[in-house]
Amino acid sequence: MTTTTDQRLPQLTADTFLTDGGIETSLIYGEGIDLPDFAAFVLLDDELGRAAIDRYFHGYAEIASRDGVGLLLETATWRASADWGARLGYDAASLARVNRDAVQQLQQVRDRFPGITVVVSGCVGPRGDGYVVGETMSSDEAAAYHAPQAAAFAEAGADLITAITMTYADEAVGVARAAQAAGLPCVIAFTVETDGRLPSGETLQAAVEAVDAATNAYPAYFMINCAHPTHFEGALQQGAAWTQRIGGIRANASRMSHAELDAATELDAGDPAELAAQYASLRASFPTLRVLGGCCGTDHRHLDAISRACAPQGARQPP
């Protein structure tokens, strides 16, 4: 995990930084809210929707505050890019507005918790599906595609950009270049299949090294998300330079494959205590894993258990 003097990235030197869980699955299954195309950003245009998002993030801030750890908040904008926005009736101007609004909403959450360190990240998703590569872009095409969203985040005062569920290296390179052009640090989170490889077939090592080589190691660090720890723990190599660039995980609650999750009609929330123990074990082997959150199927219960298992002894609270 790279060290830096950028004050927007206190998670680089902290012991533990929490993030949220799976916002889309939490809202769909926990709140009964319909999210077309799995797009949470549409809720920002509705008073009740904004309130639901606010409640969601407020709960994670309470966990971080209780345990005295940092908190990285990701905007509800995983789908708020041009192609997905067009499917949902958003043009370039309305997408820019909603991306700015998402940042400002989390800045307001931060203001309500002055006792903890809160970082606001603009969340970028893949142009295509988060599980399947589909049609690919060159890194230059990806940089152009993601540039408007990056610019909106920068205008709103986000601290960084995080690309979630990247399925191949070239798109991740493009996001990094878009973030750099917007003047923001970035984080790249790759998703993997049950064999520990990206949906493109690339190994984690190859993907991390390709992005670093193409961007002069611009990402502040990398993450793994939208996969169960059992899917990727075997791919990590203790002491390897590329593994030390991985600074966080946002795992799924379920052990199911992406294809199985796509076909599922009920939520598999797994076992929060078991997931927390797996996080603690990974941290013991890979101390650069400082940023800890969840993805599909995880909610406040999982992050509560993860925080209790991984927060520093002097900070964590008993159940």
Coordinates of C-alpha atoms in Angstrom, one line a residue:
M1 CA 0.0 0.0 0.0
T2 CA 1.6 3.2 -1.1
T3 CA 2.4 5.9 1.4
T4 CA 1.6 9.5 0.6
T5 CA 1.5 12.9 2.1
D6 CA -1.9 13.6 0.6
Q7 CA -4.0 14.7 3.5
R8 CA -7.1 13.6 1.7
L9 CA -6.0 10.0 2.3
P10 CA -5.6 9.4 6.0
Q11 CA -6.5 5.7 5.5
L12 CA -3.0 5.1 4.1
T13 CA -1.5 5.4 7.6
A14 CA -4.4 4.5 9.9
D15 CA -4.8 1.1 11.5
T16 CA -8.4 0.5 10.4
F17 CA -10.8 2.3 8.1
L18 CA -14.3 1.0 7.6
T19 CA -16.5 1.5 4.6
D20 CA -20.1 0.6 4.1
G21 CA -21.6 -2.7 2.9
G22 CA -23.6 -3.6 -0.1
I23 CA -25.8 -0.5 -0.6
E24 CA -27.8 -1.9 -3.4
T25 CA -28.7 -5.3 -1.8
S26 CA -29.3 -3.5 1.5
L27 CA -31.8 -1.1 -0.1
I28 CA -33.5 -3.8 -2.2
Y29 CA -33.8 -6.5 0.4
G30 CA -33.6 -4.5 3.6
E31 CA -35.7 -1.5 2.7
G32 CA -37.9 -3.0 0.0
I33 CA -36.8 -0.3 -2.5
D34 CA -36.8 -1.1 -6.2
L35 CA -33.6 -0.1 -7.9
P36 CA -33.8 -0.2 -11.7
D37 CA -30.6 -1.5 -13.2
F38 CA -29.2 -1.8 -9.6
A39 CA -28.8 1.9 -9.7
A40 CA -29.0 3.6 -6.2
F41 CA -28.3 7.1 -7.6
V42 CA -31.8 7.5 -8.8
L43 CA -32.9 7.8 -5.1
L44 CA -31.0 11.1 -4.9
D45 CA -33.8 12.7 -6.9
D46 CA -36.5 11.8 -4.4
E47 CA -36.9 13.0 -0.8
L48 CA -37.8 9.6 0.6
G49 CA -34.9 8.0 -1.4
R50 CA -32.4 10.5 -0.1
A51 CA -33.6 9.8 3.4
A52 CA -33.1 6.0 2.8
I53 CA -29.5 6.6 1.6
D54 CA -28.9 8.9 4.6
R55 CA -30.1 6.3 7.1
Y56 CA -27.9 3.7 5.4
F57 CA -24.7 5.7 5.7
H58 CA -25.6 7.1 9.1
G59 CA -25.6 3.6 10.5
Y60 CA -22.0 2.9 9.4
A61 CA -20.9 6.2 10.8
E62 CA -22.3 5.2 14.1
I63 CA -20.3 1.9 14.1
A64 CA -17.1 3.8 13.2
S65 CA -17.8 6.4 15.9
R66 CA -18.4 3.7 18.5
D67 CA -15.2 1.9 17.8
G68 CA -13.0 5.0 17.2
V69 CA -11.9 4.1 13.6
G70 CA -11.9 6.0 10.4
L71 CA -14.7 5.8 7.8
L72 CA -14.6 5.9 4.1
L73 CA -18.0 6.8 2.6
E74 CA -18.7 5.8 -1.1
T75 CA -21.2 7.8 -3.0
A76 CA -24.3 6.0 -4.3
T77 CA -23.1 6.5 -7.9
W78 CA -21.8 3.1 -9.0
R79 CA -24.3 3.3 -12.0
A80 CA -24.2 7.1 -12.5
S81 CA -22.2 7.1 -15.8
A82 CA -23.3 7.9 -19.3
D83 CA -24.6 4.5 -20.6
W84 CA -26.4 3.5 -17.5
G85 CA -27.7 7.0 -17.0
A86 CA -29.1 7.1 -20.5
R87 CA -31.0 3.9 -19.8
L88 CA -32.6 5.6 -16.8
G89 CA -33.4 8.9 -18.5
Y90 CA -30.4 11.0 -17.4
D91 CA -28.5 13.2 -19.8
A92 CA -25.0 14.6 -19.2
A93 CA -26.2 17.6 -17.2
S94 CA -28.5 15.6 -14.9
L95 CA -25.8 13.0 -14.3
A96 CA -23.3 15.7 -13.4
R97 CA -25.8 17.2 -11.0
V98 CA -26.6 13.8 -9.3
N99 CA -22.9 13.0 -8.9
R100 CA -22.3 16.3 -7.2
D101 CA -25.3 15.8 -5.0
A102 CA -24.1 12.4 -3.9
V103 CA -20.8 13.9 -2.7
Q104 CA -22.5 16.7 -0.9
Q105 CA -24.8 14.3 0.9
L106 CA -21.9 12.4 2.3
Q107 CA -20.2 15.6 3.3
Q108 CA -23.2 16.3 5.4
V109 CA -23.0 12.9 7.0
R110 CA -19.3 13.7 7.8
D111 CA -20.4 17.0 9.4
R112 CA -22.6 15.1 11.8
F113 CA -19.7 13.0 13.1
P114 CA -16.9 15.4 13.9
G115 CA -15.3 13.0 16.3
I116 CA -14.1 10.5 13.7
T117 CA -12.0 10.9 10.5
V118 CA -14.4 10.6 7.5
V119 CA -13.2 10.4 3.9
V120 CA -15.7 11.0 1.0
S121 CA -15.1 9.0 -2.1
G122 CA -16.8 9.3 -5.5
C123 CA -17.8 5.8 -6.5
V124 CA -17.3 4.8 -10.2
G125 CA -18.6 1.6 -11.6
P126 CA -17.8 -0.3 -14.8
R127 CA -19.3 0.8 -18.1
G128 CA -20.7 -2.7 -18.5
D129 CA -21.9 -5.3 -16.1
G130 CA -20.0 -5.7 -12.8
Y131 CA -19.9 -9.5 -13.2
V132 CA -19.3 -9.9 -17.0
V133 CA -16.7 -8.2 -19.1
G134 CA -18.8 -7.9 -22.3
E135 CA -17.6 -5.3 -24.7
T136 CA -14.2 -3.8 -23.7
M137 CA -12.6 -0.4 -24.2
S138 CA -9.1 0.7 -24.6
S139 CA -7.6 2.6 -21.7
D140 CA -7.9 5.8 -23.7
E141 CA -11.6 5.1 -24.4
A142 CA -12.2 4.3 -20.8
A143 CA -10.5 7.5 -19.7
A144 CA -12.8 9.6 -21.9
Y145 CA -15.9 7.6 -20.8
H146 CA -15.2 8.1 -17.1
A147 CA -13.9 11.7 -17.3
P148 CA -17.3 13.5 -16.8
Q149 CA -18.1 11.6 -13.6
A150 CA -14.6 12.2 -12.3
A151 CA -14.9 15.9 -13.1
A152 CA -18.2 16.1 -11.2
F153 CA -16.7 14.5 -8.1
A154 CA -13.8 17.0 -8.2
E155 CA -16.1 19.9 -8.6
A156 CA -18.1 18.8 -5.5
G157 CA -15.0 18.4 -3.4
A158 CA -14.7 14.6 -3.1
D159 CA -11.5 13.4 -1.5
L160 CA -10.8 10.7 -4.0
I161 CA -12.4 8.4 -6.6
T162 CA -12.9 4.7 -6.1
A163 CA -13.6 2.4 -9.0
I164 CA -15.6 -0.6 -7.8
T165 CA -16.0 -4.0 -9.5
M166 CA -13.5 -3.4 -12.3
T167 CA -13.5 -6.5 -14.5
Y168 CA -10.4 -5.9 -16.6
A169 CA -7.2 -3.9 -16.4
D170 CA -7.7 -1.5 -19.4
E171 CA -10.8 0.1 -18.0
A172 CA -9.1 0.5 -14.6
V173 CA -6.2 2.3 -16.3
G174 CA -8.8 4.6 -17.9
V175 CA -10.4 5.4 -14.6
A176 CA -7.0 6.2 -13.1
R177 CA -6.2 8.5 -15.9
A178 CA -9.6 10.2 -15.6
A179 CA -9.0 10.7 -11.9
Q180 CA -5.6 12.1 -12.5
A181 CA -6.9 14.6 -15.0
A182 CA -9.5 15.7 -12.5
G183 CA -6.9 16.2 -9.9
L184 CA -8.1 13.5 -7.5
P185 CA -6.4 10.5 -6.0
C186 CA -7.9 7.2 -7.0
V187 CA -8.4 3.6 -5.7
I188 CA -9.0 0.6 -8.0
A189 CA -11.1 -2.3 -6.7
F190 CA -11.1 -5.5 -8.9
T191 CA -13.7 -8.2 -8.6
V192 CA -12.7 -11.8 -9.1
E193 CA -14.4 -15.1 -9.8
T194 CA -14.3 -18.2 -7.5
D195 CA -10.8 -19.0 -9.0
G196 CA -9.3 -15.7 -7.9
R197 CA -9.1 -14.4 -11.4
L198 CA -10.8 -11.3 -12.8
P199 CA -13.9 -12.0 -15.1
S200 CA -11.5 -11.2 -18.0
G201 CA -9.3 -14.1 -17.0
E202 CA -6.5 -11.9 -15.8
T203 CA -4.8 -12.7 -12.5
L204 CA -5.0 -10.2 -9.8
Q205 CA -1.2 -9.8 -10.0
A206 CA -1.3 -9.2 -13.7
A207 CA -4.1 -6.6 -13.4
V208 CA -2.5 -4.7 -10.5
E209 CA 0.9 -4.7 -12.3
A210 CA -0.7 -3.6 -15.6
V211 CA -2.4 -0.6 -14.0
D212 CA 0.7 0.4 -12.2
A213 CA 2.8 0.1 -15.3
A214 CA 0.4 2.1 -17.4
T215 CA -0.2 4.9 -14.9
N216 CA 3.2 5.2 -13.1
A217 CA 1.5 3.6 -10.1
Y218 CA -1.0 6.4 -9.9
P219 CA -3.7 4.6 -7.8
A220 CA -3.1 5.2 -4.1
Y221 CA -3.8 1.5 -3.6
F222 CA -6.0 -1.4 -4.9
M223 CA -8.8 -3.3 -3.3
I224 CA -10.7 -6.5 -4.0
N225 CA -14.5 -6.4 -3.9
C226 CA -17.7 -8.4 -4.8
A227 CA -16.2 -11.8 -4.0
H228 CA -16.0 -14.0 -0.9
P229 CA -12.7 -14.2 0.9
T230 CA -12.5 -17.9 0.0
H231 CA -12.4 -16.8 -3.7
F232 CA -9.3 -14.6 -3.5
E233 CA -7.3 -15.5 -0.4
G234 CA -5.4 -18.2 -2.3
A235 CA -4.4 -15.7 -5.0
L236 CA -2.6 -13.3 -2.5
Q237 CA 1.1 -13.8 -2.0
Q238 CA 2.6 -12.8 1.3
G239 CA 5.5 -10.3 0.9
A240 CA 5.0 -9.9 -2.9
A241 CA 5.3 -6.3 -4.1
W242 CA 2.0 -6.4 -5.9
T243 CA 0.1 -7.8 -2.9
Q244 CA 1.4 -5.0 -0.8
R245 CA -0.4 -2.6 -3.2
I246 CA -3.7 -4.1 -2.0
G247 CA -5.0 -1.9 0.7
G248 CA -8.5 -3.1 1.4
I249 CA -11.3 -5.6 0.8
R250 CA -15.1 -5.3 0.3
A251 CA -16.1 -8.9 0.3
N252 CA -19.5 -10.5 -0.5
A253 CA -21.4 -12.2 2.3
S254 CA -22.1 -15.2 0.1
R255 CA -19.7 -17.9 -1.1
M256 CA -21.7 -18.2 -4.3
S257 CA -20.2 -17.4 -7.7
H258 CA -21.3 -14.3 -9.7
A259 CA -23.4 -16.5 -12.0
E260 CA -25.2 -18.1 -9.0
L261 CA -25.7 -14.6 -7.4
D262 CA -27.2 -13.4 -10.7
A263 CA -29.7 -16.3 -10.7
A264 CA -30.6 -16.1 -7.0
T265 CA -34.0 -14.9 -6.0
E266 CA -33.3 -14.5 -2.3
L267 CA -30.5 -12.8 -0.5
D268 CA -27.7 -14.9 0.9
A269 CA -26.4 -12.9 3.9
G270 CA -23.9 -15.5 5.0
D271 CA -22.6 -15.5 8.5
P272 CA -21.5 -12.1 9.8
A273 CA -19.3 -13.6 12.6
E274 CA -17.6 -16.0 10.2
L275 CA -16.9 -13.2 7.7
A276 CA -15.5 -11.0 10.4
A277 CA -13.1 -13.9 11.5
Q278 CA -12.0 -14.3 7.8
Y279 CA -11.2 -10.6 7.7
A280 CA -9.2 -10.7 10.9
S281 CA -7.3 -13.7 9.5
L282 CA -6.5 -11.9 6.2
R283 CA -5.4 -8.8 8.1
A284 CA -3.0 -10.9 10.2
S285 CA -1.4 -12.2 7.0
F286 CA -1.6 -9.0 5.0
P287 CA -1.2 -6.0 7.2
T288 CA -1.7 -3.5 4.3
L289 CA -5.4 -4.4 4.4
R290 CA -6.5 -1.3 6.3
V291 CA -9.8 -0.4 4.5
L292 CA -12.5 -2.9 5.4
G293 CA -16.1 -2.9 4.0
G294 CA -18.6 -5.2 2.4
C295 CA -20.3 -5.8 -0.9
C296 CA -23.3 -7.8 -2.1
G297 CA -25.3 -9.2 0.8
T298 CA -23.5 -7.4 3.6
D299 CA -25.1 -4.8 5.8
H300 CA -24.6 -3.1 9.2
R301 CA -24.5 -6.5 10.9
H302 CA -21.5 -7.6 8.9
L303 CA -19.6 -4.3 9.4
D304 CA -20.4 -4.3 13.1
A305 CA -18.8 -7.7 13.4
I306 CA -15.9 -6.8 11.2
S307 CA -15.2 -3.6 13.2
R308 CA -15.3 -5.5 16.5
A309 CA -12.9 -8.2 15.1
C310 CA -10.5 -5.8 13.5
A311 CA -10.5 -2.4 15.3
P312 CA -7.6 -1.8 17.6
Q313 CA -7.9 -3.3 21.0
G314 CA -8.1 0.1 22.7
A315 CA -10.9 1.2 20.4
R316 CA -13.2 -1.7 19.9
Q317 CA -16.3 -2.0 22.0
P318 CA -17.7 -5.2 23.5
P319 CA -20.9 -6.6 22.0

